[in-house]
């Protein structure tokens, strides 16, 4: 009997099987990578009870972040401002507007405005704003261009990998004094040399060991 298939064809199933494994690994890898926490939740932009705009107040009007987020330099949490802070202006500004009325109502009743929380690390991971701000890391590195947002959006993944990427090499994020709340700051020429020196003179050494963040 003559052979219908040449001898090498015996290996075809093997090739097919091997190819299938590679393709499957590719598919799994694809979802693993893109589905991993590095990407999850970026873009989360919940509707807020009042259409408060950072673009208007922090962007167009140029208000400093610390006017409202008073805790950010001195405590672990930045803090969302109480109604009182809004009333500093809105006791006079736009008082007849439908979007201002809930602020006045909150002021009169003493019931706080229920802002929806956007950025949150799990309780088992320790985070502190003040240490980062005092080391000249700008809000923008972790929150993006807040001054351009009508409604705040989660723009960084806040995953462990994301924290560690900066902790291993913060040089491109360290800003000159007085720039932490500036928006649109970009590292200039010589940033790498300048920052490397700043890091060594100030002995900046972000934790990369597990107990640094899981205490
Ligand atoms: C006039 C007061 C005011 C100013 C100025 C202001 N914010 Fe806010 N910020 C708020 C209020 C109110 C909220 C809660 C509602 C919301 O998320 O929009 C908030 C929310 C946020 C959040 C999201 C908090 C969360 O729930 O995760 C971030 C991040 C933030 N602000 C950063 C900034 C930065 C950076 C600046 C400066 C560029 C700034 N803010 C300036 C009032 C202010
Ligand atoms: C430094 C003064 C100031 C502070 C503090 C302030 N605002 Fe305003 N706000 C303004 C001004 C000015 C406008 C623009 C009014 C206009 O369009 O003529 C405005 C507009 C608004 C509008 C849009 C109103 C409309 O009908 O167009 C909302 C909503 C608002 N602010 C919410 C808030 C909230 C919430 C807070 C507190 C977290 C706050 N503002 C704190 C000055 C302030
Ligand atoms: C190194 C990264 C980093 C920097 C820099 C940073 N933040 Fe945050 N921010 C976070 C993380 C992470 C959270 C969530 C924290 C948590 O759940 O405890 C957060 C939460 C917040 C919140 C809501 C919860 C809270 O703490 O009250 C506000 C408001 C905020 N940041 C404002 C700011 C402002 C304003 C600045 C600059 C002055 C700033 N952040 C700088 C990472 C950062
Ligand atoms: C953009 C850069 C950057 C990002 C992102 C960042 N960090 Fe840091 N972190 C730093 C720097 C710089 C320091 C200061 C180190 C020093 O002072 O030696 C620091 C210090 C710390 C410390 C030490 C505090 C202490 O008491 O010594 C902790 C804990 C920490 N970061 C947690 C986190 C966590 C959790 C995240 C992610 C949610 C995060 N960081 C994201 C730059 C960053
Ligand atoms: C710079 C801060 C930082 C360091 C250092 C760090 N972690 Fe984390 N870790 C985090 C944060 C933030 C989260 C929460 C991530 C999220 O919510 O997606 C986390 C989450 C985890 C989780 C939960 C699973 C997950 O992926 O959400 C485990 C387990 C973990 N870390 C173990 C470790 C171990 C082991 C080390 C040491 C090799 C370590 N971590 C070092 C910040 C850190």
Tab-separated table of C-alpha atoms in Angstrom, residues 43-207:
chain	number	residue	atom	x	y	z
A	43	UNK	CA	-12.440	56.114	33.962
A	44	UNK	CA	-14.834	55.668	36.923
A	45	UNK	CA	-16.793	58.928	37.017
A	46	UNK	CA	-19.847	58.705	39.272
A	47	UNK	CA	-22.541	61.354	39.135
A	48	UNK	CA	-22.320	63.715	42.127
A	49	UNK	CA	-25.302	65.098	44.088
A	50	UNK	CA	-24.355	68.653	43.003
A	51	UNK	CA	-22.781	69.415	39.595
A	52	UNK	CA	-19.698	70.949	41.237
A	53	UNK	CA	-17.032	71.601	38.593
A	54	UNK	CA	-13.277	71.472	39.253
A	55	UNK	CA	-12.792	72.871	35.769
A	56	UNK	CA	-14.657	76.028	36.762
A	57	UNK	CA	-13.361	76.500	40.313
A	58	UNK	CA	-9.793	75.085	40.142
A	59	UNK	CA	-9.250	75.612	36.405
A	60	UNK	CA	-10.929	78.809	35.153
A	61	UNK	CA	-11.064	80.546	38.542
A	62	UNK	CA	-7.626	79.240	39.535
A	63	UNK	CA	-8.493	78.296	43.108
A	64	UNK	CA	-5.738	76.371	44.887
A	65	UNK	CA	-6.565	72.765	45.755
A	66	UNK	CA	-5.680	73.417	49.400
A	67	UNK	CA	-8.453	75.995	49.798
A	68	UNK	CA	-10.855	73.041	49.893
A	69	UNK	CA	-8.640	70.002	50.498
A	70	UNK	CA	-7.186	71.423	53.675
A	71	UNK	CA	-5.818	68.219	55.178
A	72	UNK	CA	-3.649	67.206	52.290
A	73	UNK	CA	-0.310	68.606	53.515
A	74	UNK	CA	-0.655	67.669	57.150
A	75	UNK	CA	-2.711	64.487	57.404
A	76	UNK	CA	-3.172	61.129	55.705
A	77	UNK	CA	-6.408	62.232	54.046
A	78	UNK	CA	-6.964	65.180	51.750
A	79	UNK	CA	-10.540	65.660	52.949
A	80	UNK	CA	-13.592	66.836	51.034
A	81	UNK	CA	-14.696	70.336	52.081
A	82	UNK	CA	-17.702	70.908	54.359
A	83	UNK	CA	-20.682	72.960	53.153
A	84	UNK	CA	-19.243	75.947	55.018
A	85	UNK	CA	-16.406	76.205	52.455
A	86	UNK	CA	-18.872	76.481	49.576
A	87	UNK	CA	-20.950	78.978	51.513
A	88	UNK	CA	-17.971	81.348	51.777
A	89	UNK	CA	-18.996	82.355	48.260
A	90	UNK	CA	-22.362	80.806	47.568
A	91	UNK	CA	-24.070	82.680	50.365
A	92	UNK	CA	-23.963	85.416	47.717
A	93	UNK	CA	-22.985	83.857	44.387
A	94	UNK	CA	-25.770	82.295	42.253
A	95	UNK	CA	-28.069	81.747	45.221
A	96	UNK	CA	-31.096	81.418	42.940
A	97	UNK	CA	-29.516	78.650	40.827
A	98	UNK	CA	-31.043	75.172	41.064
A	99	UNK	CA	-27.587	73.651	41.501
A	100	UNK	CA	-26.748	75.982	44.393
A	101	UNK	CA	-30.023	75.510	46.279
A	102	UNK	CA	-28.984	72.066	47.664
A	103	UNK	CA	-25.864	73.736	49.155
A	104	UNK	CA	-27.972	76.338	50.938
A	105	UNK	CA	-30.345	73.610	52.048
A	106	UNK	CA	-27.446	71.586	53.482
A	107	UNK	CA	-26.258	74.704	55.283
A	108	UNK	CA	-29.683	75.414	56.759
A	109	UNK	CA	-30.372	71.833	57.841
A	110	UNK	CA	-26.831	70.905	58.867
A	111	UNK	CA	-27.106	67.720	56.793
A	112	UNK	CA	-23.804	67.252	54.928
A	113	UNK	CA	-23.743	66.892	51.142
A	114	UNK	CA	-23.296	63.221	50.246
A	115	UNK	CA	-20.399	63.356	47.781
A	116	UNK	CA	-19.655	60.028	46.129
A	117	UNK	CA	-16.168	58.777	46.931
A	118	UNK	CA	-14.008	58.016	43.886
A	119	UNK	CA	-10.457	57.254	45.031
A	120	UNK	CA	-10.147	54.489	47.609
A	121	UNK	CA	-7.366	52.115	48.576
A	122	UNK	CA	-8.345	49.005	50.561
A	123	UNK	CA	-7.923	49.156	54.347
A	124	UNK	CA	-5.050	46.667	54.264
A	125	UNK	CA	-2.909	49.100	52.246
A	126	UNK	CA	-1.578	52.163	54.056
A	127	UNK	CA	-1.586	55.487	52.237
A	128	UNK	CA	-0.747	58.967	53.534
A	129	UNK	CA	-1.110	62.180	51.529
A	130	UNK	CA	1.114	64.410	53.639
A	131	UNK	CA	4.253	62.328	53.176
A	132	UNK	CA	3.840	62.475	49.398
A	133	UNK	CA	3.031	66.187	49.246
A	134	UNK	CA	5.955	67.021	51.536
A	135	UNK	CA	8.234	65.106	49.193
A	136	UNK	CA	7.088	67.339	46.324
A	137	UNK	CA	4.914	64.813	44.506
A	138	UNK	CA	2.178	66.746	42.691
A	139	UNK	CA	-1.544	65.967	42.918
A	140	UNK	CA	-1.464	65.573	39.150
A	141	UNK	CA	0.824	62.513	39.296
A	142	UNK	CA	-1.898	60.576	41.060
A	143	UNK	CA	-5.126	62.345	40.078
A	144	UNK	CA	-4.486	63.664	36.573
A	145	UNK	CA	-5.695	66.999	35.190
A	146	UNK	CA	-8.343	67.711	37.818
A	147	UNK	CA	-8.459	71.322	36.629
A	148	UNK	CA	-9.923	70.134	33.321
A	149	UNK	CA	-12.594	67.879	34.807
A	150	UNK	CA	-16.215	68.995	35.016
A	151	UNK	CA	-16.804	65.815	37.023
A	152	UNK	CA	-13.907	64.061	38.773
A	153	UNK	CA	-12.778	60.841	37.142
A	154	UNK	CA	-10.432	58.145	38.401
A	155	UNK	CA	-7.464	58.564	36.073
A	156	UNK	CA	-4.900	56.250	37.707
A	157	UNK	CA	-5.473	52.617	38.724
A	158	UNK	CA	-4.269	52.970	42.375
A	159	UNK	CA	-3.088	49.357	42.090
A	160	UNK	CA	-0.085	47.941	43.895
A	161	UNK	CA	1.904	47.842	40.660
A	162	UNK	CA	1.119	51.507	40.075
A	163	UNK	CA	2.329	52.509	43.561
A	164	UNK	CA	5.469	50.431	43.113
A	165	UNK	CA	6.310	51.836	39.673
A	166	UNK	CA	6.793	55.238	41.253
A	167	UNK	CA	8.367	53.967	44.479
A	168	UNK	CA	11.077	52.220	42.472
A	169	UNK	CA	11.856	55.384	40.516
A	170	UNK	CA	10.159	58.656	41.478
A	171	UNK	CA	12.620	60.928	39.584
A	172	UNK	CA	10.186	62.056	36.889
A	173	UNK	CA	7.519	62.920	39.515
A	174	UNK	CA	9.517	65.007	42.003
A	175	UNK	CA	8.749	68.715	41.475
A	176	UNK	CA	10.613	71.853	42.502
A	177	UNK	CA	9.318	73.451	45.738
A	178	UNK	CA	5.982	75.246	45.493
A	179	UNK	CA	4.607	73.244	42.571
A	180	UNK	CA	2.653	70.419	44.166
A	181	UNK	CA	-0.772	71.759	43.262
A	182	UNK	CA	0.248	73.179	39.873
A	183	UNK	CA	-1.552	71.562	36.960
A	184	UNK	CA	0.110	70.914	33.601
A	185	UNK	CA	3.630	70.933	35.051
A	186	UNK	CA	6.061	68.934	32.927
A	187	UNK	CA	9.583	67.902	33.840
A	188	UNK	CA	12.058	70.200	32.102
A	189	UNK	CA	15.477	69.400	30.674
A	190	UNK	CA	17.855	68.258	33.382
A	191	UNK	CA	14.967	66.963	35.535
A	192	UNK	CA	16.656	63.624	35.935
A	193	UNK	CA	19.926	65.116	37.272
A	194	UNK	CA	18.153	67.662	39.440
A	195	UNK	CA	15.728	65.126	40.895
A	196	UNK	CA	18.418	62.524	41.500
A	197	UNK	CA	20.313	65.070	43.578
A	198	UNK	CA	17.152	66.194	45.396
A	199	UNK	CA	16.399	62.564	46.223
A	200	UNK	CA	19.858	61.912	47.631
A	201	UNK	CA	20.182	65.165	49.651
A	202	UNK	CA	16.741	64.677	51.152
A	203	UNK	CA	17.275	60.927	51.605
A	204	UNK	CA	14.046	60.088	49.811
A	205	UNK	CA	13.539	56.354	49.844
A	206	UNK	CA	9.974	55.188	49.172
A	207	UNK	CA	9.211	51.758	50.652
